Amino acid sequence: MTIVVTGGAGFIGSNFVLEWLAAGAGPVVNLDKLTYAGNLANLASVSGDPRHHFVRGDIADAALVGRLLAKHRPRAVVHFAAESHVDRSIHAPDAFIQTNVVGTFRLLEAVRGHWQSLDGAGREAFRFLHVSTDEVYGSLSETDPPFSETTAYAPNSPYSASKAASDHLVRAYHHTYGLPVLTTNCSNNYGPFQFPEKLVPLMIANALEAKPLPVYGDGRQVRDWLYVGDHCEAIRLVLEKGRPGEVYNVGGNAEKPNLDVVHALCDSLDALRPREGGHRGLIARVADRPGHDRRYAIDAGKMRSELGWSPRESFESGLARTVRWYLDNADWVAQVRSGEYRNWIEKNYGKRA
Ligand code: NAD
Ligand code: DAU
């Protein structure tokens, strides 16, 4: 009943592994390269759990992946590993092509070999679940309907283009070889263990240090905010009940302009950690992200009607849980905001102000 998870030391992957083990769902082999975004501290609570087997390695290392699959004979592979930050993809796209495109391709090849070696019920039951993003669909205007599973692809950043390429490869492995794949395209996640380069944790961490809260452009760009626990539940459902070859869009039903998100965070911190003058005073408008997508929104109707899923957390309840988690885990925040993190902040924000 073992599953292999890739990228399980990152934000969503570690939440998924912790929830999977807490639910008693079976052993996990966790393959992660431990890039700047991977953090074993996220998995500290399961470090002594014999059901969790961590392997440091690259999804593009075909020999390693082949050995892991042959040894553990998993019933499924859940693929989170990726370079995931849009701003980094603008500064340095190479790693995005290498991991998201080449890495996913090598992983698919190894998984295809493993799947073809299975027979009978094992082969029938096997699944490869690819975790992707709503960004592959491009940008919506204020009045466009939300993205559905049939929206045409129109990626706009090196990150989203690399994810789109990986989605196409996954689709092709189903169409050509019959590999039983499932793809999820989800909206912006937030919650515990998110690396503080992304909007929500960056704003919380900066606010707690009374540093500026850098809002790109006019701050009216809209994202659909999804609490990470709801996303993990959706992935578990798709894995167990989704139809091979199908795509499932997962969203939080919580469209918000960035400025509203930042205001909500400031207000929440004002209540829990008051500061003279309030936190909104720290907001600083900075130069916009090149090619910045205006609006993302997800129609999660297929998840609702086929699998009975809808998000449990509202934006307000999810954000309250998240702020509380960051306040309660100051050591985790301090640990990740050192070393390479400081170089990134200087590179991305140094010239924006
Ligand atoms: P993350 O950046 O927090 O974590 C990525 C993890 O992958 C890290 O642990 C990293 O060490 C690992 N990794 C990177 N390259 C690797 C490689 N070559 N081999 C093995 N491991 C490697 O990312 P996240 O936010 O947890 O996102 C997980 C997945 O979900 C990604 O595929 C991302 O595209 C997708 N996604 C994320 C969001 C979001 O809002 N965070 C939304 C939609 C989709
Ligand atoms: O939509 C799903 C995607 O959401 C995922 O595929 C990506 O992996 C994930 O990083 C996220 O991409 P975004 O670019 O939407 O997320 P980010 O947190 O970087 O930014 C959210 C919005 O906030 C976006 O409009 C840019 C803006 N922003 C971001 C940062 C880091 C700011 O205004 N200031 C900032 O400092």
Short mmCIF file of C-alpha atoms and ligand atoms in Angstrom, two decimals:
data_model
loop_
_atom_site.label_atom_id
_atom_site.label_comp_id
_atom_site.label_asym_id
_atom_site.label_seq_id
_atom_site.Cartn_x
_atom_site.Cartn_y
_atom_site.Cartn_z
CA MET A 1 0.00 0.00 0.00
CA THR A 2 3.08 2.23 -0.24
CA ILE A 3 2.95 5.48 -2.19
CA VAL A 4 5.84 7.57 -3.50
CA VAL A 5 5.56 11.31 -3.01
CA THR A 6 7.93 13.68 -4.84
CA GLY A 7 8.66 17.10 -3.33
CA GLY A 8 7.31 16.01 0.05
CA ALA A 9 9.63 18.35 1.98
CA GLY A 10 8.12 21.44 0.34
CA PHE A 11 5.05 23.38 1.37
CA ILE A 12 2.13 21.39 -0.06
CA GLY A 13 4.01 18.08 -0.20
CA SER A 14 4.89 18.15 3.51
CA ASN A 15 1.31 19.05 4.47
CA PHE A 16 0.15 16.14 2.31
CA VAL A 17 2.60 13.65 3.86
CA LEU A 18 1.72 14.71 7.43
CA GLU A 19 -2.02 14.42 6.76
CA TRP A 20 -1.61 11.13 4.89
CA LEU A 21 0.26 9.55 7.80
CA ALA A 22 -2.10 11.05 10.37
CA ALA A 23 -4.99 9.43 8.51
CA GLY A 24 -3.24 6.02 8.69
CA ALA A 25 -3.34 5.76 4.92
CA GLY A 26 -0.15 3.67 4.52
CA PRO A 27 3.64 4.04 4.12
CA VAL A 28 5.17 6.94 2.18
CA VAL A 29 8.48 7.08 0.32
CA ASN A 30 9.29 10.78 0.12
CA LEU A 31 11.71 11.73 -2.68
CA ASP A 32 12.94 15.32 -2.45
CA LYS A 33 16.06 17.08 -3.68
CA LEU A 34 15.97 19.54 -0.76
CA THR A 35 16.39 22.69 -2.82
CA TYR A 36 16.11 26.03 -0.99
CA ALA A 37 12.33 25.29 -0.78
CA GLY A 38 12.63 21.82 0.74
CA ASN A 39 12.88 21.67 4.51
CA LEU A 40 13.13 18.57 6.68
CA ALA A 41 11.95 20.65 9.63
CA ASN A 42 8.49 20.48 8.02
CA LEU A 43 8.59 16.72 8.60
CA ALA A 44 10.08 16.77 12.11
CA SER A 45 6.90 15.37 13.66
CA VAL A 46 7.20 12.15 11.58
CA SER A 47 11.00 11.78 11.70
CA GLY A 48 10.73 8.66 13.89
CA ASP A 49 7.73 7.20 12.09
CA PRO A 50 8.69 3.90 10.37
CA ARG A 51 5.97 4.53 7.75
CA HIS A 52 7.87 7.59 6.46
CA HIS A 53 10.95 6.88 4.39
CA PHE A 54 12.76 10.02 3.24
CA VAL A 55 15.15 9.88 0.27
CA ARG A 56 17.17 12.90 -0.79
CA GLY A 57 17.38 12.87 -4.58
CA ASP A 58 16.40 14.40 -7.89
CA ILE A 59 13.32 13.34 -9.88
CA ALA A 60 15.51 13.70 -12.97
CA ASP A 61 17.84 10.95 -11.69
CA ALA A 62 16.29 8.08 -13.67
CA ALA A 63 18.50 5.41 -12.08
CA LEU A 64 17.59 6.47 -8.55
CA VAL A 65 13.87 6.71 -9.30
CA GLY A 66 13.95 3.33 -11.05
CA ARG A 67 15.64 1.74 -8.01
CA LEU A 68 13.11 3.27 -5.62
CA LEU A 69 10.15 2.05 -7.66
CA ALA A 70 11.61 -1.46 -8.00
CA LYS A 71 12.33 -1.66 -4.27
CA HIS A 72 9.10 -0.21 -2.84
CA ARG A 73 6.66 -1.22 -5.60
CA PRO A 74 4.26 1.68 -4.84
CA ARG A 75 0.60 1.63 -5.77
CA ALA A 76 0.80 5.33 -6.68
CA VAL A 77 3.16 8.24 -7.28
CA VAL A 78 2.00 11.70 -6.20
CA HIS A 79 4.14 14.28 -7.96
CA PHE A 80 4.57 17.63 -6.19
CA ALA A 81 8.28 18.28 -6.89
CA ALA A 82 8.81 21.46 -8.87
CA GLU A 83 10.38 24.85 -8.94
CA SER A 84 7.30 26.79 -7.88
CA HIS A 85 7.96 30.53 -7.51
CA VAL A 86 7.00 32.79 -10.43
CA ASP A 87 9.41 35.62 -9.54
CA ARG A 88 12.34 33.20 -9.42
CA SER A 89 11.34 31.87 -12.84
CA ILE A 90 11.61 35.42 -14.19
CA HIS A 91 15.13 35.88 -12.74
CA ALA A 92 16.44 32.40 -13.60
CA PRO A 93 14.24 30.11 -15.72
CA ASP A 94 16.78 27.28 -16.27
CA ALA A 95 15.98 25.34 -13.11
CA PHE A 96 12.29 25.48 -14.02
CA ILE A 97 12.89 23.80 -17.36
CA GLN A 98 15.24 21.28 -15.78
CA THR A 99 12.97 20.17 -12.93
CA ASN A 100 9.46 20.87 -14.18
CA VAL A 101 9.96 19.70 -17.76
CA VAL A 102 13.01 17.39 -17.92
CA GLY A 103 12.49 16.11 -14.38
CA THR A 104 8.82 15.30 -14.97
CA PHE A 105 9.73 13.60 -18.24
CA ARG A 106 12.38 11.39 -16.56
CA LEU A 107 10.00 10.59 -13.74
CA LEU A 108 7.28 9.61 -16.23
CA GLU A 109 9.69 7.33 -18.05
CA ALA A 110 10.67 5.58 -14.82
CA VAL A 111 7.04 5.30 -13.73
CA ARG A 112 6.03 3.91 -17.12
CA GLY A 113 8.68 1.19 -16.77
CA HIS A 114 7.45 0.36 -13.26
CA TRP A 115 3.79 0.29 -14.30
CA GLN A 116 4.53 -1.96 -17.28
CA SER A 117 6.30 -4.39 -14.95
CA LEU A 118 3.14 -4.79 -12.85
CA ASP A 119 0.47 -7.27 -13.69
CA GLY A 120 -3.16 -8.02 -12.85
CA ALA A 121 -4.72 -6.03 -10.04
CA GLY A 122 -1.52 -4.08 -9.29
CA ARG A 123 -1.35 -2.70 -12.80
CA GLU A 124 -5.08 -1.94 -12.81
CA ALA A 125 -4.93 -0.05 -9.51
CA PHE A 126 -1.73 1.96 -10.14
CA ARG A 127 -2.01 5.77 -10.41
CA PHE A 128 0.33 8.65 -11.25
CA LEU A 129 -1.08 11.90 -9.85
CA HIS A 130 0.45 15.10 -11.21
CA VAL A 131 -0.03 18.26 -9.13
CA SER A 132 -0.28 21.29 -11.38
CA THR A 133 -1.51 24.86 -11.30
CA ASP A 134 -4.27 27.15 -12.56
CA GLU A 135 -1.54 29.41 -13.98
CA VAL A 136 -1.33 27.19 -17.08
CA TYR A 137 -4.63 28.75 -18.22
CA GLY A 138 -3.19 32.28 -18.32
CA SER A 139 -4.94 35.43 -17.16
CA LEU A 140 -8.66 36.30 -16.84
CA SER A 141 -10.33 39.68 -17.20
CA GLU A 142 -12.64 40.88 -14.42
CA THR A 143 -15.69 39.53 -16.23
CA ASP A 144 -14.37 36.26 -17.70
CA PRO A 145 -15.86 33.03 -16.30
CA PRO A 146 -13.47 31.06 -14.05
CA PHE A 147 -11.07 28.44 -15.46
CA SER A 148 -12.62 25.04 -16.13
CA GLU A 149 -10.89 21.80 -17.11
CA THR A 150 -11.50 22.63 -20.78
CA THR A 151 -10.09 26.18 -20.73
CA ALA A 152 -7.35 26.49 -23.38
CA TYR A 153 -3.78 26.65 -22.10
CA ALA A 154 -2.12 30.10 -22.30
CA PRO A 155 0.80 30.19 -19.85
CA ASN A 156 2.47 33.59 -19.42
CA SER A 157 5.55 33.10 -17.21
CA PRO A 158 8.51 30.73 -17.51
CA TYR A 159 7.09 28.96 -14.44
CA SER A 160 3.61 28.47 -15.87
CA ALA A 161 5.03 27.52 -19.28
CA SER A 162 7.17 24.83 -17.65
CA LYS A 163 4.18 23.51 -15.71
CA ALA A 164 2.08 23.54 -18.90
CA ALA A 165 4.79 21.51 -20.65
CA SER A 166 4.76 18.98 -17.83
CA ASP A 167 0.94 18.74 -17.98
CA HIS A 168 1.17 18.00 -21.70
CA LEU A 169 3.74 15.26 -21.11
CA VAL A 170 1.53 13.67 -18.45
CA ARG A 171 -1.45 13.79 -20.80
CA ALA A 172 0.62 12.27 -23.62
CA TYR A 173 1.79 9.36 -21.44
CA HIS A 174 -1.84 8.47 -20.85
CA HIS A 175 -2.88 8.89 -24.46
CA THR A 176 0.11 7.07 -25.96
CA TYR A 177 1.07 4.43 -23.40
CA GLY A 178 -2.12 4.15 -21.35
CA LEU A 179 -0.36 5.20 -18.13
CA PRO A 180 -3.16 5.78 -15.58
CA VAL A 181 -2.54 9.45 -14.82
CA LEU A 182 -4.58 12.05 -12.94
CA THR A 183 -3.87 15.78 -13.11
CA THR A 184 -5.00 18.42 -10.63
CA ASN A 185 -4.78 22.14 -11.44
CA CYS A 186 -5.22 24.17 -8.31
CA SER A 187 -5.27 27.81 -7.26
CA ASN A 188 -3.05 29.70 -4.79
CA ASN A 189 -2.46 27.67 -1.64
CA TYR A 190 -1.69 29.14 1.77
CA GLY A 191 -1.22 27.63 5.23
CA PRO A 192 1.47 26.16 7.52
CA PHE A 193 5.03 25.55 6.25
CA GLN A 194 4.76 27.86 3.22
CA PHE A 195 8.15 29.32 2.35
CA PRO A 196 8.07 33.08 3.03
CA GLU A 197 8.77 34.11 -0.54
CA LYS A 198 5.07 33.69 -1.42
CA LEU A 199 2.59 36.49 -0.72
CA VAL A 200 0.88 35.33 2.48
CA PRO A 201 3.87 34.12 4.53
CA LEU A 202 6.11 36.92 3.22
CA MET A 203 3.64 39.54 4.45
CA ILE A 204 3.23 37.88 7.85
CA ALA A 205 6.98 37.47 8.37
CA ASN A 206 7.77 41.03 7.24
CA ALA A 207 4.98 42.51 9.35
CA LEU A 208 6.26 40.75 12.46
CA GLU A 209 9.66 42.38 11.90
CA ALA A 210 8.07 45.78 11.05
CA LYS A 211 9.55 45.53 7.53
CA PRO A 212 7.77 46.98 4.46
CA LEU A 213 4.97 44.89 2.91
CA PRO A 214 5.81 45.03 -0.82
CA VAL A 215 2.66 45.08 -2.97
CA TYR A 216 3.35 44.75 -6.70
CA GLY A 217 1.79 47.34 -9.04
CA ASP A 218 -1.72 48.47 -8.14
CA GLY A 219 -2.37 45.45 -5.91
CA ARG A 220 -5.67 44.74 -7.69
CA GLN A 221 -4.55 41.38 -9.16
CA VAL A 222 -6.94 38.65 -8.11
CA ARG A 223 -6.09 35.14 -6.91
CA ASP A 224 -8.40 32.35 -5.70
CA TRP A 225 -7.12 31.40 -2.24
CA LEU A 226 -7.16 27.74 -1.22
CA TYR A 227 -6.27 26.51 2.27
CA VAL A 228 -3.58 23.84 1.93
CA GLY A 229 -5.47 21.28 4.04
CA ASP A 230 -8.42 21.50 1.66
CA HIS A 231 -6.07 20.98 -1.27
CA CYS A 232 -4.52 17.89 0.36
CA GLU A 233 -7.97 16.43 0.95
CA ALA A 234 -8.84 17.04 -2.71
CA ILE A 235 -5.68 15.22 -3.84
CA ARG A 236 -6.48 12.22 -1.64
CA LEU A 237 -9.96 12.04 -3.15
CA VAL A 238 -8.72 12.35 -6.74
CA LEU A 239 -6.17 9.62 -6.05
CA GLU A 240 -8.79 7.22 -4.71
CA LYS A 241 -11.78 8.05 -6.91
CA GLY A 242 -10.61 10.10 -9.88
CA ARG A 243 -10.90 8.67 -13.37
CA PRO A 244 -7.55 7.95 -15.10
CA GLY A 245 -6.77 10.44 -17.85
CA GLU A 246 -8.96 13.12 -16.28
CA VAL A 247 -8.09 16.62 -15.10
CA TYR A 248 -9.58 18.11 -11.91
CA ASN A 249 -9.55 21.83 -11.08
CA VAL A 250 -9.27 22.59 -7.36
CA GLY A 251 -10.05 26.08 -6.02
CA GLY A 252 -10.82 27.79 -2.75
CA ASN A 253 -13.93 29.63 -3.89
CA ALA A 254 -12.27 32.74 -2.46
CA GLU A 255 -11.28 35.28 -5.10
CA LYS A 256 -9.51 38.28 -3.54
CA PRO A 257 -7.42 41.17 -4.82
CA ASN A 258 -3.91 41.13 -3.35
CA LEU A 259 -4.45 44.36 -1.42
CA ASP A 260 -7.50 42.89 0.31
CA VAL A 261 -5.41 39.86 1.31
CA VAL A 262 -2.69 42.10 2.73
CA HIS A 263 -5.26 44.25 4.56
CA ALA A 264 -6.85 41.13 6.07
CA LEU A 265 -3.43 39.92 7.25
CA CYS A 266 -2.64 43.31 8.78
CA ASP A 267 -5.98 43.41 10.60
CA SER A 268 -5.51 39.90 11.91
CA LEU A 269 -2.03 40.77 13.19
CA ASP A 270 -3.35 44.01 14.71
CA ALA A 271 -5.71 41.91 16.81
CA LEU A 272 -3.18 39.26 17.82
CA ARG A 273 0.10 41.22 17.92
CA PRO A 274 -0.81 44.93 18.10
CA ARG A 275 1.80 47.44 16.95
CA GLU A 276 1.64 51.19 17.31
CA GLY A 277 0.01 52.74 14.24
CA GLY A 278 -1.19 49.33 13.00
CA HIS A 279 0.33 47.03 10.39
CA ARG A 280 -1.35 48.59 7.34
CA GLY A 281 1.12 51.47 7.65
CA LEU A 282 3.88 49.07 6.55
CA ILE A 283 2.32 48.53 3.09
CA ALA A 284 4.64 49.75 0.31
CA ARG A 285 3.71 49.83 -3.37
CA VAL A 286 6.65 48.52 -5.44
CA ALA A 287 7.34 47.94 -9.15
CA ASP A 288 5.08 45.36 -10.75
CA ARG A 289 6.04 41.78 -11.69
CA PRO A 290 6.84 41.61 -15.44
CA GLY A 291 4.00 39.92 -17.33
CA HIS A 292 1.90 39.87 -14.15
CA ASP A 293 -1.31 37.85 -14.65
CA ARG A 294 -4.33 39.93 -13.66
CA ARG A 295 -6.78 37.36 -12.39
CA TYR A 296 -7.04 33.64 -11.70
CA ALA A 297 -10.28 31.93 -10.68
CA ILE A 298 -11.26 28.27 -10.55
CA ASP A 299 -14.54 26.57 -11.33
CA ALA A 300 -14.32 23.54 -9.05
CA GLY A 301 -17.69 22.17 -10.20
CA LYS A 302 -16.21 18.88 -11.45
CA MET A 303 -14.59 18.16 -8.05
CA ARG A 304 -17.94 18.89 -6.41
CA SER A 305 -20.19 16.90 -8.71
CA GLU A 306 -17.91 13.90 -9.39
CA LEU A 307 -16.05 13.54 -6.11
CA GLY A 308 -18.22 15.41 -3.60
CA TRP A 309 -15.38 17.77 -2.65
CA SER A 310 -15.60 21.40 -1.72
CA PRO A 311 -13.28 23.44 0.49
CA ARG A 312 -14.00 23.29 4.22
CA GLU A 313 -12.19 26.52 5.11
CA SER A 314 -13.49 29.97 4.21
CA PHE A 315 -10.86 32.59 3.39
CA GLU A 316 -11.40 34.11 6.85
CA SER A 317 -11.09 30.85 8.81
CA GLY A 318 -8.11 29.63 6.73
CA LEU A 319 -6.28 32.91 7.12
CA ALA A 320 -6.90 32.98 10.88
CA ARG A 321 -5.43 29.45 11.21
CA THR A 322 -2.46 30.46 9.07
CA VAL A 323 -1.62 33.64 10.99
CA ARG A 324 -1.88 31.73 14.25
CA TRP A 325 0.47 29.02 12.91
CA TYR A 326 3.13 31.57 11.93
CA LEU A 327 2.87 33.28 15.31
CA ASP A 328 3.23 29.93 17.08
CA ASN A 329 6.17 28.82 14.90
CA ALA A 330 8.55 31.74 15.09
CA ASP A 331 11.54 29.36 15.21
CA TRP A 332 10.57 27.80 11.87
CA VAL A 333 10.24 31.25 10.31
CA ALA A 334 13.60 32.40 11.72
CA GLN A 335 15.32 29.25 10.42
CA VAL A 336 14.08 29.65 6.84
CA ARG A 337 14.68 33.42 6.71
CA SER A 338 18.45 33.02 6.82
CA GLY A 339 21.21 32.15 4.35
CA GLU A 340 20.07 31.89 0.74
CA TYR A 341 16.74 33.52 1.60
CA ARG A 342 18.42 36.86 2.27
CA ASN A 343 20.10 36.80 -1.17
CA TRP A 344 16.72 36.21 -2.81
CA ILE A 345 15.07 39.10 -0.97
CA GLU A 346 17.87 41.43 -2.06
CA LYS A 347 17.70 40.20 -5.68
CA ASN A 348 13.89 40.45 -6.00
CA TYR A 349 13.12 43.53 -3.94
CA GLY A 350 16.38 45.52 -3.99
CA LYS A 351 15.56 47.25 -7.27
CA ARG A 352 11.76 47.39 -6.93
CA ALA A 353 11.34 50.02 -4.25
P1 NAD B 1 7.60 24.25 -2.94
O1 NAD B 1 8.46 25.11 -3.78
O2 NAD B 1 7.24 24.68 -1.56
O3 NAD B 1 8.22 22.79 -2.81
C1 NAD B 1 8.77 22.11 -3.89
C2 NAD B 1 9.52 20.90 -3.35
O4 NAD B 1 10.06 20.17 -4.46
C3 NAD B 1 10.70 21.26 -2.45
O5 NAD B 1 10.70 20.43 -1.30
C4 NAD B 1 11.91 20.97 -3.31
O6 NAD B 1 13.07 20.60 -2.57
C5 NAD B 1 11.41 19.84 -4.19
N1 NAD B 1 12.13 19.74 -5.47
C6 NAD B 1 12.42 20.75 -6.34
N2 NAD B 1 13.10 20.27 -7.39
C7 NAD B 1 13.21 18.93 -7.20
C8 NAD B 1 13.78 17.89 -7.96
N3 NAD B 1 14.40 18.12 -9.13
N4 NAD B 1 13.73 16.62 -7.48
C9 NAD B 1 13.12 16.36 -6.30
N5 NAD B 1 12.56 17.32 -5.52
C10 NAD B 1 12.61 18.59 -5.97
O7 NAD B 1 6.28 24.02 -3.82
P2 NAD B 1 4.76 23.92 -3.36
O8 NAD B 1 4.21 25.27 -3.20
O9 NAD B 1 4.66 22.93 -2.25
O10 NAD B 1 4.12 23.31 -4.69
C11 NAD B 1 4.04 21.89 -4.87
C12 NAD B 1 3.46 21.63 -6.25
O11 NAD B 1 2.18 22.24 -6.35
C13 NAD B 1 4.29 22.20 -7.40
O12 NAD B 1 4.27 21.28 -8.46
C14 NAD B 1 3.56 23.48 -7.78
O13 NAD B 1 3.75 23.79 -9.15
C15 NAD B 1 2.12 23.10 -7.48
N6 NAD B 1 1.25 24.21 -7.12
C16 NAD B 1 1.54 25.02 -6.08
C17 NAD B 1 0.64 26.04 -5.71
C18 NAD B 1 0.90 26.96 -4.55
O14 NAD B 1 0.11 27.89 -4.35
N7 NAD B 1 1.94 26.78 -3.77
C19 NAD B 1 -0.53 26.21 -6.44
C20 NAD B 1 -0.76 25.40 -7.55
C21 NAD B 1 0.12 24.37 -7.85
O1 DAU B 2 -2.06 30.09 -8.91
C1 DAU B 2 -1.27 29.04 -8.44
C2 DAU B 2 0.15 29.52 -8.25
O2 DAU B 2 0.13 30.35 -7.10
C3 DAU B 2 1.17 28.40 -8.07
O3 DAU B 2 1.23 27.64 -9.25
C4 DAU B 2 2.54 28.95 -7.74
O4 DAU B 2 3.43 27.88 -7.47
C5 DAU B 2 2.43 29.84 -6.54
O5 DAU B 2 3.68 30.44 -6.29
C6 DAU B 2 1.37 30.91 -6.75
O6 DAU B 2 1.78 31.86 -7.77
P1 DAU B 2 1.51 33.43 -7.60
O7 DAU B 2 2.46 34.16 -8.42
O8 DAU B 2 0.06 33.72 -7.77
O9 DAU B 2 1.83 33.55 -6.02
P2 DAU B 2 2.70 34.61 -5.19
O10 DAU B 2 2.48 34.28 -3.75
O11 DAU B 2 4.07 34.74 -5.69
O12 DAU B 2 1.93 35.98 -5.51
C7 DAU B 2 0.54 36.12 -5.27
C8 DAU B 2 0.13 37.49 -5.77
O13 DAU B 2 0.74 38.49 -4.93
C9 DAU B 2 0.61 37.79 -7.18
O14 DAU B 2 -0.38 38.57 -7.84
C10 DAU B 2 1.87 38.60 -6.98
C11 DAU B 2 1.60 39.35 -5.69
N1 DAU B 2 2.79 39.64 -4.87
C12 DAU B 2 3.62 38.61 -4.55
C13 DAU B 2 4.75 38.82 -3.79
C14 DAU B 2 5.68 37.68 -3.47
C15 DAU B 2 3.01 40.92 -4.37
O15 DAU B 2 2.22 41.84 -4.64
N2 DAU B 2 4.13 41.13 -3.61
C16 DAU B 2 5.02 40.14 -3.32
O16 DAU B 2 6.04 40.42 -2.63
#
